[in-house]
Short mmCIF file of C-alpha atoms and ligand atoms in Angstrom, two decimals:
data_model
loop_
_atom_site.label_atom_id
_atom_site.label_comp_id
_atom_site.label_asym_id
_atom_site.label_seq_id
_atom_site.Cartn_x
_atom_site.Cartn_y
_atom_site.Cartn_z
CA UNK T 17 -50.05 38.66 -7.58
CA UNK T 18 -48.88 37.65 -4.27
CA UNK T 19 -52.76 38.98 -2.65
CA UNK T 20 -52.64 39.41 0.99
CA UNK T 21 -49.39 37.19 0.92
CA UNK T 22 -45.81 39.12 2.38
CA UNK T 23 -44.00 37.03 0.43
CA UNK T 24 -44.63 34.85 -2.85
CA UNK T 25 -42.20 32.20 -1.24
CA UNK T 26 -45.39 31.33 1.41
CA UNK T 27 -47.90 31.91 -1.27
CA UNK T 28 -45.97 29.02 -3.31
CA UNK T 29 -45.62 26.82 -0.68
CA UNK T 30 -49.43 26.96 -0.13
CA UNK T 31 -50.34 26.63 -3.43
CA UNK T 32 -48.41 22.74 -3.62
CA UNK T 33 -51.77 20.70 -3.37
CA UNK T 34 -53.68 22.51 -5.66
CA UNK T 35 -50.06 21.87 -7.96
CA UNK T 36 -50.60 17.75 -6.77
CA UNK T 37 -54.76 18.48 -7.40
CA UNK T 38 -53.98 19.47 -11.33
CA UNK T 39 -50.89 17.21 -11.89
CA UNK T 40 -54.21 14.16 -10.80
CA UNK T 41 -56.24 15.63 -13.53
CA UNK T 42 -53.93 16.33 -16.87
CA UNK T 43 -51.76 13.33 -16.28
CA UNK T 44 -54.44 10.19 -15.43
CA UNK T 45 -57.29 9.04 -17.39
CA UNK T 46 -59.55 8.17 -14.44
CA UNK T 47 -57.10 6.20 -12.34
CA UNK T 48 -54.80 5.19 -15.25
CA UNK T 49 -51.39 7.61 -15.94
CA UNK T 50 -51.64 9.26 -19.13
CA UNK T 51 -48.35 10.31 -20.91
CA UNK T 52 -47.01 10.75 -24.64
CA UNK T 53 -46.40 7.01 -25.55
CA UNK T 54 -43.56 8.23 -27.91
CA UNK T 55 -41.79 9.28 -24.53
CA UNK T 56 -42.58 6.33 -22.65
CA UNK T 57 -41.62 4.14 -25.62
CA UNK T 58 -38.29 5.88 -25.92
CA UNK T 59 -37.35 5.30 -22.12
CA UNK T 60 -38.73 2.07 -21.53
CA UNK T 61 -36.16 1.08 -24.67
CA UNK T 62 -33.34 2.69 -22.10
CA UNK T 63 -30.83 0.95 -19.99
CA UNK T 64 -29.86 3.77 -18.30
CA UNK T 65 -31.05 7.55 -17.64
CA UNK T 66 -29.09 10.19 -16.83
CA UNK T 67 -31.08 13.04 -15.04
CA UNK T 68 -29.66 16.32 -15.34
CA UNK T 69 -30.09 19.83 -13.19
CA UNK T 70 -29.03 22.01 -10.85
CA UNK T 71 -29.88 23.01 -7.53
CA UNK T 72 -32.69 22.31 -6.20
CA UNK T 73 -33.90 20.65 -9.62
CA UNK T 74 -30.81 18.30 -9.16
CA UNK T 75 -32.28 17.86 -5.56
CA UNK T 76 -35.41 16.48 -6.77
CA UNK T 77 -33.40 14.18 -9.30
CA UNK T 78 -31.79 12.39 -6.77
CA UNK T 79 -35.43 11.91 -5.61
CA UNK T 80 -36.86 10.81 -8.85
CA UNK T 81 -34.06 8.40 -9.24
CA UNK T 82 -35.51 6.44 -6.28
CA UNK T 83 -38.62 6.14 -8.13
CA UNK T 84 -37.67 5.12 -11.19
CA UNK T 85 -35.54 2.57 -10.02
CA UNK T 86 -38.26 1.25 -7.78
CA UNK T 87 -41.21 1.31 -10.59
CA UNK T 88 -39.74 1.43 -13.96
CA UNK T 89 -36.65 -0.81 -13.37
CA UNK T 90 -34.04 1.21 -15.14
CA UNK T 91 -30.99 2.19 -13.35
CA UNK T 92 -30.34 5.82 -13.16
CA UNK T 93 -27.56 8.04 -12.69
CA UNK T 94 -27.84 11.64 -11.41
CA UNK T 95 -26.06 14.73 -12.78
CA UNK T 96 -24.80 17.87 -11.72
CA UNK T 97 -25.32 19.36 -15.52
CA UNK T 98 -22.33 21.91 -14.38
CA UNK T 99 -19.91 18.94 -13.91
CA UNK T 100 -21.33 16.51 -16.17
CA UNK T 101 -21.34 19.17 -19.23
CA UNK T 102 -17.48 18.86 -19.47
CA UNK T 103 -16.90 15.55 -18.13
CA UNK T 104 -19.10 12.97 -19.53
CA UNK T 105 -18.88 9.75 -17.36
CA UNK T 106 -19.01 6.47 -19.90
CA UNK T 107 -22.39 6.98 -21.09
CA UNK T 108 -24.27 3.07 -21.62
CA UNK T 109 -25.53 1.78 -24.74
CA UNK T 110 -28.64 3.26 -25.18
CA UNK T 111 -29.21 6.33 -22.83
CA UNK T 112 -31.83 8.62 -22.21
CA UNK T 113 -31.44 11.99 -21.06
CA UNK T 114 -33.77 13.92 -18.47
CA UNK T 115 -33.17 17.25 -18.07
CA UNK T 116 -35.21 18.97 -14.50
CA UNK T 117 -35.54 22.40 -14.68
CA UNK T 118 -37.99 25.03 -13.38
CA UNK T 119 -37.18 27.76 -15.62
CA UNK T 120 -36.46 25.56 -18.56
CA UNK T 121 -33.28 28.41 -18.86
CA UNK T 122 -30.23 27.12 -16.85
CA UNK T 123 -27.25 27.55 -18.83
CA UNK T 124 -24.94 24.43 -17.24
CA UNK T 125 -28.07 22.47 -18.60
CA UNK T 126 -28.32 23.91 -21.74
CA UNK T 127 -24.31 22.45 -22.32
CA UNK T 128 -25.42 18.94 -21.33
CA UNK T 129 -28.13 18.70 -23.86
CA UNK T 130 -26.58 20.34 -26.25
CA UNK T 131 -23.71 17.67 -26.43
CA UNK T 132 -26.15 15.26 -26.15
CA UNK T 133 -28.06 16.68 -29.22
CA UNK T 134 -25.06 16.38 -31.06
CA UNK T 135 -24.56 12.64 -30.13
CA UNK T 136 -27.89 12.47 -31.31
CA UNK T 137 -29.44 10.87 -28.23
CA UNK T 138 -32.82 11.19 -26.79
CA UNK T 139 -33.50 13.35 -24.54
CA UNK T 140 -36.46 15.03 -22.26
CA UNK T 141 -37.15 18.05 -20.56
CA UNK T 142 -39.42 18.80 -17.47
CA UNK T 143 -39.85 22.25 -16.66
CA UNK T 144 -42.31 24.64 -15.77
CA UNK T 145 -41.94 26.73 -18.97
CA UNK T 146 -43.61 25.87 -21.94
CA UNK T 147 -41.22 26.91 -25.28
CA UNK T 148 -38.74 27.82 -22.74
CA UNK T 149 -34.85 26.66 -23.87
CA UNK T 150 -34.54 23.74 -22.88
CA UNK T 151 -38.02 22.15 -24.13
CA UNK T 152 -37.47 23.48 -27.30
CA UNK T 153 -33.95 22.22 -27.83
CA UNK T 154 -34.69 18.39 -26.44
CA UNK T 155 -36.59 15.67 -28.04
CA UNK T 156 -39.87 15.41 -25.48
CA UNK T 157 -41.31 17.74 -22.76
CA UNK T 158 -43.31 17.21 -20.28
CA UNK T 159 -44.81 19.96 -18.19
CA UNK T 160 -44.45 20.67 -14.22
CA UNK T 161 -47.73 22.86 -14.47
CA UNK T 162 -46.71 24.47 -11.06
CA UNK T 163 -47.96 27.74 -12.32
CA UNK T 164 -45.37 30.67 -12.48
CA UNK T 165 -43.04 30.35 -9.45
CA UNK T 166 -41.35 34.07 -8.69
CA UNK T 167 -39.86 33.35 -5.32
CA UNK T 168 -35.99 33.01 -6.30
CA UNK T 169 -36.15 30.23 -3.70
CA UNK T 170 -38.13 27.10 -5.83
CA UNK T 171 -40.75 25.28 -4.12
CA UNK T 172 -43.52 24.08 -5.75
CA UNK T 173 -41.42 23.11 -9.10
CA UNK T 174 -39.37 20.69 -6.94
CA UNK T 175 -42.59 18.99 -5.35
CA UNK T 176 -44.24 19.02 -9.12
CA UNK T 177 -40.81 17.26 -9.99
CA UNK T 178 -41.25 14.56 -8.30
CA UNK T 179 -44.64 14.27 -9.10
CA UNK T 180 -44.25 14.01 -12.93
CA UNK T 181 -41.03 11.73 -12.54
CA UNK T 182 -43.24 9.55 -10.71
CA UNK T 183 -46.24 9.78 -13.43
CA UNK T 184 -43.48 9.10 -16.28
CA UNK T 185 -41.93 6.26 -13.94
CA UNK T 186 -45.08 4.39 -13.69
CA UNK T 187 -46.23 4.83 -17.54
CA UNK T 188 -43.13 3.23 -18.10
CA UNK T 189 -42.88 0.44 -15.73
CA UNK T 190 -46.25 -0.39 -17.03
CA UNK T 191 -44.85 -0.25 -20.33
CA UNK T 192 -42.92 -2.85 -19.56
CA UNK T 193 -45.25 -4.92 -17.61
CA UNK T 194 -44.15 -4.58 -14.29
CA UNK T 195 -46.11 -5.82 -11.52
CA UNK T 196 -44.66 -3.29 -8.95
CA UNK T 197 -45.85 -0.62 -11.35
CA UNK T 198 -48.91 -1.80 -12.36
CA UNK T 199 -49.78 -2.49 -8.71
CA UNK T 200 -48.54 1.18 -7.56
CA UNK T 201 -52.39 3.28 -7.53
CA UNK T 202 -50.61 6.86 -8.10
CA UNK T 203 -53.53 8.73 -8.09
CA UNK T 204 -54.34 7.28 -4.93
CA UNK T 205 -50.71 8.58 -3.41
CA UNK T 206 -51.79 12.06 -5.02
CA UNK T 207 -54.62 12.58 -3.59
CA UNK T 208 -53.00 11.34 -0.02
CA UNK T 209 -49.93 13.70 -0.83
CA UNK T 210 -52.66 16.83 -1.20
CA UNK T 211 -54.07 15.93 1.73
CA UNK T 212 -51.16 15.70 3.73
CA UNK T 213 -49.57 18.53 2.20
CA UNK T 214 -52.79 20.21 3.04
CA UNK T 215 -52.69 19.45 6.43
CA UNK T 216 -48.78 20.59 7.32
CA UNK T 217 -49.66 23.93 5.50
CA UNK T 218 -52.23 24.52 7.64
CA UNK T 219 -50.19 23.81 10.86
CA UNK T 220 -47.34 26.35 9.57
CA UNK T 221 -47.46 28.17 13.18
CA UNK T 222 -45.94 25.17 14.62
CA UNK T 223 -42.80 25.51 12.23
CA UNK T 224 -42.71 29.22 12.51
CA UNK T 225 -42.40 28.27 16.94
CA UNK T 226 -39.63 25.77 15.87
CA UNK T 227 -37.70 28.33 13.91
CA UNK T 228 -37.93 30.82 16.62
CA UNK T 229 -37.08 28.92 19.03
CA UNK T 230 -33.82 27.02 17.34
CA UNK T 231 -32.69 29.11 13.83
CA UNK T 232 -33.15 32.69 15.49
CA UNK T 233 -29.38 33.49 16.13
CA UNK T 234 -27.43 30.05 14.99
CA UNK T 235 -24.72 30.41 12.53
CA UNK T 236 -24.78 26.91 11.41
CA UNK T 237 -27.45 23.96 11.38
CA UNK T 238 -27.80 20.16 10.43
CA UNK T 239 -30.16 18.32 8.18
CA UNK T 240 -30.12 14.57 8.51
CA UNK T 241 -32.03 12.12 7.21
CA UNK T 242 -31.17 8.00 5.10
CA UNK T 243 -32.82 7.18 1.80
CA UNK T 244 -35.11 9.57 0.48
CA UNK T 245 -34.41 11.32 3.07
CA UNK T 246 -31.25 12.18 2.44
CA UNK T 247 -32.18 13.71 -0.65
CA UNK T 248 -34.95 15.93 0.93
CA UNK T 249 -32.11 17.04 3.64
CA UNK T 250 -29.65 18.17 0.98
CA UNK T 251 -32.92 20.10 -0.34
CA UNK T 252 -33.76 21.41 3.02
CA UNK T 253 -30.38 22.78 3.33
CA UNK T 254 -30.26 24.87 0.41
CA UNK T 255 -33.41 26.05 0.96
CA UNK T 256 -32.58 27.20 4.37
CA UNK T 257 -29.10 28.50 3.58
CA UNK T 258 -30.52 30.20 0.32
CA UNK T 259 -32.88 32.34 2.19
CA UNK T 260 -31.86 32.24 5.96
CA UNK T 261 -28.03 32.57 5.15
CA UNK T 262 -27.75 29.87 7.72
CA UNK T 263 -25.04 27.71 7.06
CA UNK T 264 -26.57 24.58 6.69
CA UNK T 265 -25.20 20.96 5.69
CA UNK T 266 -27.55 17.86 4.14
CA UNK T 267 -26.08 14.84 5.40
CA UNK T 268 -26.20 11.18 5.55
CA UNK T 269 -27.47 10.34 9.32
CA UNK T 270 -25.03 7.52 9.77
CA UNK T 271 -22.09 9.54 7.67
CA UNK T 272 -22.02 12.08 10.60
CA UNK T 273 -19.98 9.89 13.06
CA UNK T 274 -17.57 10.23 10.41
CA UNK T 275 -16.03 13.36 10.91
CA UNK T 276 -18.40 15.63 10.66
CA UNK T 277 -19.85 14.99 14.12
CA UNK T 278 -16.51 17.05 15.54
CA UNK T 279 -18.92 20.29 14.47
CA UNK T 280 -21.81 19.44 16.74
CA UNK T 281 -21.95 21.72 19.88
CA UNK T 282 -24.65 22.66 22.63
CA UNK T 283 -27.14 24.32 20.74
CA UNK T 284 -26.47 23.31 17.28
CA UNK T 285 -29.89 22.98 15.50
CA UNK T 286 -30.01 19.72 13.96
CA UNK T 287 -33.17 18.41 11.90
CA UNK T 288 -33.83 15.39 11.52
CA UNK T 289 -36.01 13.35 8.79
CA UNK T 290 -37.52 9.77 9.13
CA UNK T 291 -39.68 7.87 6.25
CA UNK T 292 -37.61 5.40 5.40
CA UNK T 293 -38.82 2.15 6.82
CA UNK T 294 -35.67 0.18 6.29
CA UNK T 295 -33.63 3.30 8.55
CA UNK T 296 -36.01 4.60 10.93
CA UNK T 297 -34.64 2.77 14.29
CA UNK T 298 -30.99 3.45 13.12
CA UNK T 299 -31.65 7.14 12.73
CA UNK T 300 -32.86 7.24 16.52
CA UNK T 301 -29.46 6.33 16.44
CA UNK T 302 -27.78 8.87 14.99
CA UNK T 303 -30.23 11.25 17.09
CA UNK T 304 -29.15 10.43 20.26
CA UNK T 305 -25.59 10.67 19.05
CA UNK T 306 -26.13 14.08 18.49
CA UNK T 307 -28.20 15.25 21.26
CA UNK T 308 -25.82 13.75 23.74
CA UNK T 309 -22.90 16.06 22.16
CA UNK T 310 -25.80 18.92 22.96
CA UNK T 311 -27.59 19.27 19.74
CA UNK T 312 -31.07 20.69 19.72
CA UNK T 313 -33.00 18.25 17.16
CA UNK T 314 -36.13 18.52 15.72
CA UNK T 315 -37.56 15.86 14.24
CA UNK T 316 -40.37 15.73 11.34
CA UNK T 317 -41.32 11.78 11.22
CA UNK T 318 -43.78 9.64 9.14
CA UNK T 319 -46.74 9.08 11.06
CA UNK T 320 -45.68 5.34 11.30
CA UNK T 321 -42.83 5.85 13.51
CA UNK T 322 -43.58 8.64 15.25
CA UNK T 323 -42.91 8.82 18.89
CA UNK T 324 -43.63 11.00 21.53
CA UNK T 325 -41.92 14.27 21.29
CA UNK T 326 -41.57 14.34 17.84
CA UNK T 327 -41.87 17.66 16.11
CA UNK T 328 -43.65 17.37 12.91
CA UNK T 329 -45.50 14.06 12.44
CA UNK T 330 -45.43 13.64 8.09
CA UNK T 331 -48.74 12.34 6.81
CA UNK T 332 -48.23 9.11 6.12
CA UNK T 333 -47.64 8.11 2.08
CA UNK T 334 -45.45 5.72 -0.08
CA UNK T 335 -42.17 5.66 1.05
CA UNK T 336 -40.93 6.95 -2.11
CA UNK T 337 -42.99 10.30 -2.56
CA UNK T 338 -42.42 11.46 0.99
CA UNK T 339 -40.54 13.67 -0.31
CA UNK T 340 -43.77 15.42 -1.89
CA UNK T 341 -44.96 15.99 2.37
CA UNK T 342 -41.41 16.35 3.61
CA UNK T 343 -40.86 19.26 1.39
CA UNK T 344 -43.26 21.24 3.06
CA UNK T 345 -41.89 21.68 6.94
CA UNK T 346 -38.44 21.92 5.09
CA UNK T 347 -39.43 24.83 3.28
CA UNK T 348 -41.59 26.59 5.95
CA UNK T 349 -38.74 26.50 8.12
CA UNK T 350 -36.47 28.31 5.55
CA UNK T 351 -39.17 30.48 5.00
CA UNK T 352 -40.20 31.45 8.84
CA UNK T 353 -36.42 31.54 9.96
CA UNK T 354 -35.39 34.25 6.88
CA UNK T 355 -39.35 35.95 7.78
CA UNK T 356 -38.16 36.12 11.28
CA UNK T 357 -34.79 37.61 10.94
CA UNK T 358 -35.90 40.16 8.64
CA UNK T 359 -34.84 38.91 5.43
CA UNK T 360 -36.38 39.58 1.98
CA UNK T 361 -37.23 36.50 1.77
CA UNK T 362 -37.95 36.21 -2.46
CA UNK T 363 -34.99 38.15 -3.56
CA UNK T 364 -31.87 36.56 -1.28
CA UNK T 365 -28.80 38.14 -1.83
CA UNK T 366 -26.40 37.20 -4.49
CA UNK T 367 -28.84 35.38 -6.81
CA UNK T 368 -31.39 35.49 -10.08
CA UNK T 369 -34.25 33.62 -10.50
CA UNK T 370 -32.93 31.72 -13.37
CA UNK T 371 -29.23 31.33 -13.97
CA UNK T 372 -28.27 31.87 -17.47
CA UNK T 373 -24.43 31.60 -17.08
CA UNK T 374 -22.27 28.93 -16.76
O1 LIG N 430 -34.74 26.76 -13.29
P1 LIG N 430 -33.94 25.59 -12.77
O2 LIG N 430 -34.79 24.57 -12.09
O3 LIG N 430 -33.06 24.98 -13.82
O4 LIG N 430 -32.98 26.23 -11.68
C1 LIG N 430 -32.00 25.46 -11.04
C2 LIG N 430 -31.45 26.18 -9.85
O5 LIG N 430 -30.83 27.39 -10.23
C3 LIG N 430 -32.53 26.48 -8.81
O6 LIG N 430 -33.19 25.33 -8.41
C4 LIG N 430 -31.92 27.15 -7.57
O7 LIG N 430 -31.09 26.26 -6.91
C5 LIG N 430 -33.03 27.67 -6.65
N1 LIG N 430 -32.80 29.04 -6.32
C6 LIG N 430 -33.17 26.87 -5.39
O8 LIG N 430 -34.18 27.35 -4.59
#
């Protein structure tokens, strides 16, 4: 039940270190990963994975892709399962499928693996339903153990998605010996995610001010952010768009000057993300580019870079789970800016919790 909670979208959101809390327990042994060796065996034989999902699922793909690269050494290629179900790229010589999914239900998935059942390739499924469609119809599952998300809008699955790609990323880059791997102490970045995800939850009022004072009446907004960050800005767009029905766009800092910059006007919110090391002065960048056109940006930045003025200073973890603190302003700003206008914010117009058409 949602308890003295308005909405279970807030409840959920909360709930996200207690999600990182159990995630530390069922998947180490002490400080060691623990996952079905027949799964890590089968991947770590892989030279290529194809993740598959949709929406926000897809979102935290294009996260977990980051991390597999980094720690378990195998490229990987990302998915939208509605595309890729009728127009399978080349696949490589000995693929492995992941399929993402909350619900476990999502029809454009359920196409994917069921071609690649019939090519009789290995697959996986990560969801938050056990005996839910898609785990029964691939070869492994692993669970998200999220607990049942009802807000339409997903939160906690996509931060528990992350979370177990990383877990199956280092079991497998162990697997096969990697230093990186063996040297990255996961439980450690858990327990500093919870903490940090702890910590933003509890300053919420500060994101609720920031979406009254910029996402009140706008029509349209930016998210930018390089890296990781991009990924968590194409997230933070849906999320907001999804619930707000503020037309938002994810982009690629540097890709704005591109074209797209043409849109910026006085008053157009723009928010901005920073963890990524390699990016973080280049992005200042792309901020002042926009705020001299008139944008109003806010900025949520990893503690390490933070400067005076910035919004939201992110807890600072690994570079490649930010997205696991990142998340959390994103979606409290969706939240507070739908809240604020109004909105029911767990049943947006025009959609279903799961989507079981094509
Ligand atoms: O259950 P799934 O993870 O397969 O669902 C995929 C998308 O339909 C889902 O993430 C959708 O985009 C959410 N409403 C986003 O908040």
């Amino acid at each position: 039940s949602k308890g003295t909670y308005e909405f279970y979208m807030l409840k959920e959101i909360d709930e996200q270190p207690a999600v990182m809390r159990r995630l530390s327990q069922d998947y180490f042994d002490g400080d060691d990963v623990k996952v079905d060796p027949a799964i890590v065996d089968a991947m770590a034989q892989s030279d290529r994975i194809y993740i598959l999902a949709a929406g926000t699922s897809y979102h935290a793909g294009l996260v977990g892709k980051n991390i597999i690269e980094e720690y378990a050494d195998i490229p990987v290629e990302v998915g939208l399962a509605s595309e890729f179900g009728y127009h399978f790229p080349k696949l490589s010589k000995k693929p492995f499928f992941i399929f993402l999914s909350q619900s476990g239900e999502t029809a454009d998935s359920r196409v994917v693996l069921k071609q690649v059942n019939e090519r009789n390739l290995p697959s996986l499924t990560m969801t938050n339903v056990e005996g839910s469609t898609l785990s029964r119809e691939a070869t492994y599952t692993m669970l998200l153990e999220a607990g049942p998300e009802i807000a339409v809008a997903s939160t906690k699955a996509y931060t528990a998605q992350i979370a177990v790609q990383a877990i199956l990323a280092k079991a497998v880059g162990e697997k096969k010996n990697l230093e990186k791997a063996k040297n990255f102490d996961l439980k450690n970045q858990f327990a500093l995610a919870a903490e940090g995800m702890q910590e933003l939850v509890d300053g919420k009022e500060k994101i609720d001010e920031l979406a009254k004072k910029y996402l009140s009446t706008t029509r349209n907004a930016f998210y930018l952010g390089r890296g990781v960050d991009y990924a968590v800005a194409l997230e933070g767009a849906l999320k907001l768009k999804e619930v707000s029905y503020i037309e938002t766009e994810g982009f690629a800092a540097a890709e704005l000057k591109h074209g797209t910059i043409a849109l910026i006007e006085k008053g157009t919110p723009v928010i901005t993300l920073i963890n990524d090391p390699a990016t973080a002065d280049l992005t200042r960048g792309n901020i002042q580019e926009v705020e001299s056109r008139g944008a109003n940006v806010m900025t949520f930045v990893a503690k390490d870079f933070a400067r005076e003025g910035d919004d939201v200073v992110l807890p600072q973890i690994d570079y490649y789970l930010s997205p696991l603190v990142t998340a959390i302003p994103a979606q409290l700003i969706a939240y507070y800016a739908s809240k604020n206008k109004g909105l029911d914010v767990d049943k947006p117009r025009n959609l279903a919790k799961s989507v079981t058409v094509e």
